[in-house]
Amino acid sequence: MSTPALRRGLRTLGTLLITLSAISPASSVFIIAPGVISGAGTGAFYSFVAAAVVGVFMAFVYAELASAFPLAGGEYAIVTRTLGRLPGFAVLGLMIITQVLIVAVIALGVGTYLGVLLPGVPGSVIAAVTCVVAAVVGIFDIKLNAWVTGIFLAIEILALIVVSALGLLNPARSFTDLLAHPVASDGGPATVGAIAIATSVAIFAYNGYGSAVYFGEETQDASRGIARAILLALGITVLAELVPVTAVLLGAPDLNALFASENMLSYFIDSRGGGTLDTVLGLAVALAIINAVLAIVLISSRMLFSSGRDRAWPRPVNRALAAVHPKFGTPWVATVGTGLVAALLCFVDPKLLLVVTSTSIVAVYAALCLGAIVGRRTGATAHAKYRMPWFPVAPVLALAVLMFVVYQNLLDPAVGRPSLIVTACVALLSIAYYVLVLRRKGGWKLADVTEEKADEPA
């Protein structure tokens, strides 16, 4: 029986567009950045800068590993081939939970910004419908999805340029003041601990540049193109998020009012540009969120497809998840399944979703850093066509920063500590499943996937 394969229909640009859409800089600025600002006040600037530094280290790690293993399974496929099957399956468990929850977290933002057009409709219902529609669109050819996400991406970048102009062209405080005297949301000075805890959320805001690897089996010259897409995605993301966040912190007329606002970006835009502009940008953000949901559904479905192809589950489930659409060459069952599960999760408390996802990314990053180090030592990544500069500086420093973030989360009883506990529980459950089910069946047999000659590129 032949190994199920996806159709190669992307060039590096198409992969980059989908990856940036999954990151969704506008969604991060409008939905996630307020959480960073609430935790660190104007110290959020330092949180985003620190997260960018971690991002550079991690982008180098991702690029080398993705160059060696440009597989639809993404992080779990890489960790399995560098650290072994047991840690690889633990990462699969974390990523399945995280990716599907992220779809729901992002989708819940749609209702906030479509409320003007759909008054009275619950936000959870709008979010659920968005997930289902995204799954239907995601079934179609990957080339079409790349163009759709690219058009929506251009709209959200334009919205971020407007936000940046509002703050940078009419600042209420100096950049020097922002650097020298960061203020917490309670009016006191922003502490190093608060900035560090907020950094873990800022890392989440940038997260997604490594998602390019999920399209490794659908991209031309993937061993080179995926590495380029990852590095470009990080650079564009940092610029597209750090600049408008800085503009908000500099341009907000009243910091106390900003911190107390239920919707920080809406307060900022309304106070600087008026209610009409706030409405227009809100609709642009709604499109950006819908675009992000579509892109993350595409990513999550590739991971589920790979897990079915690798026979991680009972045979009927594997057969369904590994099904490829005969016309579009996409993992259609995995795509529909992702959308439906995410739609159901839209009715769960958003705070619970954030607790579950916030530190699992840190654990996955740590596994990738270890994978990069071990892969070099064992020669598992010797065939990679991209090699990170200054090895092992990037993975070692990234691990050091990640350990500090974990330490700071341990000191936070409200969100950080519960999130770490949930992450540990998911990893332990995944390990238990591997030991008690997969290993008893004779082990986890990974599909042998090689980079094949591409079809017509886009």
CSV table of C-alpha atoms in Angstrom, one decimal, residues 220-415:
chain,number,residue,atom,x,y,z
A,220,GLN,CA,8.8,23.2,-4.2
A,221,ASP,CA,12.4,22.7,-3.1
A,222,ALA,CA,11.2,22.4,0.4
A,223,SER,CA,14.6,21.8,2.1
A,224,ARG,CA,15.7,25.3,1.0
A,225,GLY,CA,12.3,27.1,0.6
A,226,ILE,CA,10.9,26.2,4.0
A,227,ALA,CA,14.0,27.6,5.8
A,228,ARG,CA,13.7,30.9,3.9
A,229,ALA,CA,10.0,31.1,4.6
A,230,ILE,CA,10.6,30.7,8.4
A,231,LEU,CA,13.3,33.4,8.6
A,232,LEU,CA,11.3,35.8,6.5
A,233,ALA,CA,8.1,35.1,8.4
A,234,LEU,CA,9.8,36.0,11.7
A,235,GLY,CA,11.3,39.2,10.4
A,236,ILE,CA,8.1,40.4,9.0
A,237,THR,CA,6.1,39.4,12.1
A,238,VAL,CA,8.4,41.2,14.5
A,239,LEU,CA,8.2,44.4,12.4
A,240,ALA,CA,4.4,44.1,12.0
A,241,GLU,CA,3.7,43.7,15.7
A,242,LEU,CA,6.4,45.5,17.6
A,243,VAL,CA,5.9,48.8,15.7
A,244,PRO,CA,2.2,49.2,16.3
A,245,VAL,CA,2.4,48.0,19.9
A,246,THR,CA,5.1,50.6,20.5
A,247,ALA,CA,2.9,53.2,18.7
A,248,VAL,CA,0.0,52.4,21.1
A,249,LEU,CA,2.2,52.7,24.2
A,250,LEU,CA,3.6,56.0,22.9
A,251,GLY,CA,0.4,57.5,21.5
A,252,ALA,CA,-2.2,56.6,24.0
A,253,PRO,CA,-3.5,59.9,25.5
A,254,ASP,CA,-4.1,58.5,28.9
A,255,LEU,CA,-2.2,55.3,30.1
A,256,ASN,CA,-4.6,54.7,33.0
A,257,ALA,CA,-7.5,54.8,30.6
A,258,LEU,CA,-5.7,52.5,28.2
A,259,PHE,CA,-5.0,50.0,30.9
A,260,ALA,CA,-8.5,50.1,32.3
A,261,SER,CA,-10.2,49.8,28.9
A,262,GLU,CA,-12.0,46.6,28.0
A,263,ASN,CA,-10.7,46.9,24.5
A,264,MET,CA,-7.4,48.7,24.5
A,265,LEU,CA,-6.9,49.0,20.8
A,266,SER,CA,-10.5,50.3,20.3
A,267,TYR,CA,-9.9,52.9,23.0
A,268,PHE,CA,-6.6,53.9,21.3
A,269,ILE,CA,-8.0,54.1,17.8
A,270,ASP,CA,-11.2,55.9,18.9
A,271,SER,CA,-9.2,58.5,20.9
A,272,ARG,CA,-6.8,59.2,18.1
A,273,GLY,CA,-8.7,58.6,14.9
A,274,GLY,CA,-12.4,58.7,15.8
A,275,GLY,CA,-15.2,56.1,16.0
A,276,THR,CA,-15.5,55.6,12.2
A,277,LEU,CA,-11.9,54.6,11.8
A,278,ASP,CA,-12.3,52.3,14.8
A,279,THR,CA,-15.2,50.6,13.1
A,280,VAL,CA,-13.3,50.3,9.8
A,281,LEU,CA,-10.2,48.9,11.4
A,282,GLY,CA,-12.3,46.6,13.5
A,283,LEU,CA,-13.8,45.0,10.3
A,284,ALA,CA,-10.3,44.7,8.9
A,285,VAL,CA,-9.2,42.9,12.0
A,286,ALA,CA,-12.2,40.6,11.7
A,287,LEU,CA,-11.0,39.6,8.3
A,288,ALA,CA,-7.6,39.1,9.6
A,289,ILE,CA,-8.9,36.8,12.3
A,290,ILE,CA,-11.0,34.8,9.8
A,291,ASN,CA,-7.8,34.5,7.7
A,292,ALA,CA,-5.8,33.3,10.7
A,293,VAL,CA,-8.5,30.7,11.5
A,294,LEU,CA,-8.3,29.4,7.9
A,295,ALA,CA,-4.4,29.3,7.9
A,296,ILE,CA,-4.3,27.5,11.3
A,297,VAL,CA,-6.9,25.0,10.2
A,298,LEU,CA,-4.7,24.3,7.2
A,299,ILE,CA,-1.7,23.8,9.5
A,300,SER,CA,-3.5,21.7,12.1
A,301,SER,CA,-5.0,19.4,9.5
A,302,ARG,CA,-1.5,18.6,8.1
A,303,MET,CA,-0.4,17.6,11.5
A,304,LEU,CA,-3.4,15.4,12.0
A,305,PHE,CA,-3.0,13.9,8.5
A,306,SER,CA,0.6,13.1,9.4
A,307,SER,CA,-0.3,11.5,12.7
A,308,GLY,CA,-2.8,9.2,10.9
A,309,ARG,CA,-0.3,8.4,8.2
A,310,ASP,CA,2.2,7.5,11.0
A,311,ARG,CA,-0.4,5.2,12.5
A,312,ALA,CA,-0.6,6.9,15.9
A,313,TRP,CA,-4.2,6.0,16.5
A,314,PRO,CA,-6.6,3.1,16.1
A,315,ARG,CA,-6.8,1.8,12.5
A,316,PRO,CA,-10.1,3.4,11.4
A,317,VAL,CA,-9.0,6.8,12.7
A,318,ASN,CA,-5.7,6.5,11.0
A,319,ARG,CA,-7.3,5.6,7.7
A,320,ALA,CA,-9.7,8.6,7.9
A,321,LEU,CA,-7.1,11.2,8.9
A,322,ALA,CA,-4.7,10.0,6.2
A,323,ALA,CA,-7.3,10.4,3.5
A,324,VAL,CA,-6.3,12.7,0.6
A,325,HIS,CA,-8.9,14.4,-1.5
A,326,PRO,CA,-8.7,12.9,-5.0
A,327,LYS,CA,-9.1,16.2,-6.8
A,328,PHE,CA,-7.5,18.8,-4.6
A,329,GLY,CA,-4.7,16.7,-3.1
A,330,THR,CA,-5.5,17.9,0.5
A,331,PRO,CA,-6.1,16.1,3.7
A,332,TRP,CA,-9.9,16.7,3.6
A,333,VAL,CA,-11.0,14.5,6.6
A,334,ALA,CA,-8.4,15.9,8.9
A,335,THR,CA,-9.3,19.4,7.7
A,336,VAL,CA,-13.1,18.9,8.4
A,337,GLY,CA,-12.3,17.3,11.8
A,338,THR,CA,-10.1,20.2,12.9
A,339,GLY,CA,-12.8,22.7,12.0
A,340,LEU,CA,-15.6,20.8,13.8
A,341,VAL,CA,-13.6,20.3,17.0
A,342,ALA,CA,-12.5,23.9,17.1
A,343,ALA,CA,-16.1,25.0,16.6
A,344,LEU,CA,-17.1,23.0,19.7
A,345,LEU,CA,-14.3,24.5,21.7
A,346,CYS,CA,-15.5,28.0,20.9
A,347,PHE,CA,-18.2,27.5,23.6
A,348,VAL,CA,-15.5,26.9,26.3
A,349,ASP,CA,-14.3,29.7,28.6
A,350,PRO,CA,-11.6,31.6,26.7
A,351,LYS,CA,-9.5,32.0,29.9
A,352,LEU,CA,-9.3,28.2,30.2
A,353,LEU,CA,-8.2,28.0,26.6
A,354,LEU,CA,-5.4,30.5,27.2
A,355,VAL,CA,-4.2,28.7,30.3
A,356,VAL,CA,-3.9,25.4,28.4
A,357,THR,CA,-2.0,26.9,25.5
A,358,SER,CA,0.3,29.5,27.0
A,359,THR,CA,3.2,27.4,28.2
A,360,SER,CA,2.9,24.3,26.0
A,361,ILE,CA,4.6,26.3,23.3
A,362,VAL,CA,7.5,26.8,25.7
A,363,ALA,CA,7.8,23.1,26.1
A,364,VAL,CA,7.7,22.4,22.4
A,365,TYR,CA,10.4,25.1,21.8
A,366,ALA,CA,12.6,23.5,24.4
A,367,ALA,CA,12.2,20.1,22.7
A,368,LEU,CA,13.2,21.6,19.3
A,369,CYS,CA,16.3,23.3,20.8
A,370,LEU,CA,17.4,19.9,22.3
A,371,GLY,CA,16.6,18.3,18.9
A,372,ALA,CA,18.8,20.8,17.1
A,373,ILE,CA,21.7,20.1,19.5
A,374,VAL,CA,21.3,16.3,19.4
A,375,GLY,CA,20.7,16.3,15.7
A,376,ARG,CA,24.1,17.9,15.1
A,377,ARG,CA,25.9,15.5,17.5
A,378,THR,CA,24.3,12.3,16.0
A,379,GLY,CA,24.4,13.5,12.4
A,380,ALA,CA,20.6,13.2,12.1
A,381,THR,CA,20.4,16.7,10.6
A,382,ALA,CA,23.6,16.5,8.6
A,383,HIS,CA,21.7,16.5,5.3
A,384,ALA,CA,20.0,19.8,6.0
A,385,LYS,CA,20.6,22.4,3.3
A,386,TYR,CA,20.3,25.2,5.8
A,387,ARG,CA,22.7,25.4,8.7
A,388,MET,CA,22.1,28.0,11.5
A,389,PRO,CA,25.0,30.4,12.2
A,390,TRP,CA,27.0,30.4,15.4
A,391,PHE,CA,25.8,26.9,16.5
A,392,PRO,CA,25.1,26.1,19.3
A,393,VAL,CA,24.6,29.7,20.4
A,394,ALA,CA,20.9,29.9,19.2
A,395,PRO,CA,19.5,26.7,20.9
A,396,VAL,CA,21.5,27.1,24.1
A,397,LEU,CA,20.5,30.8,24.6
A,398,ALA,CA,16.9,30.0,23.7
A,399,LEU,CA,16.9,27.2,26.3
A,400,ALA,CA,18.2,29.6,28.9
A,401,VAL,CA,15.5,32.2,28.1
A,402,LEU,CA,12.8,29.5,28.1
A,403,MET,CA,14.0,28.2,31.5
A,404,PHE,CA,13.7,31.7,32.9
A,405,VAL,CA,10.2,32.1,31.5
A,406,VAL,CA,9.2,28.8,33.1
A,407,TYR,CA,10.7,29.9,36.5
A,408,GLN,CA,8.7,33.2,36.3
A,409,ASN,CA,5.6,31.2,35.5
A,410,LEU,CA,6.1,29.0,38.6
A,411,LEU,CA,6.0,32.2,40.7
A,412,ASP,CA,2.6,33.2,39.2
A,413,PRO,CA,-0.2,31.3,41.0
A,414,ALA,CA,-3.0,32.8,38.9
A,415,VAL,CA,-2.0,31.8,35.3
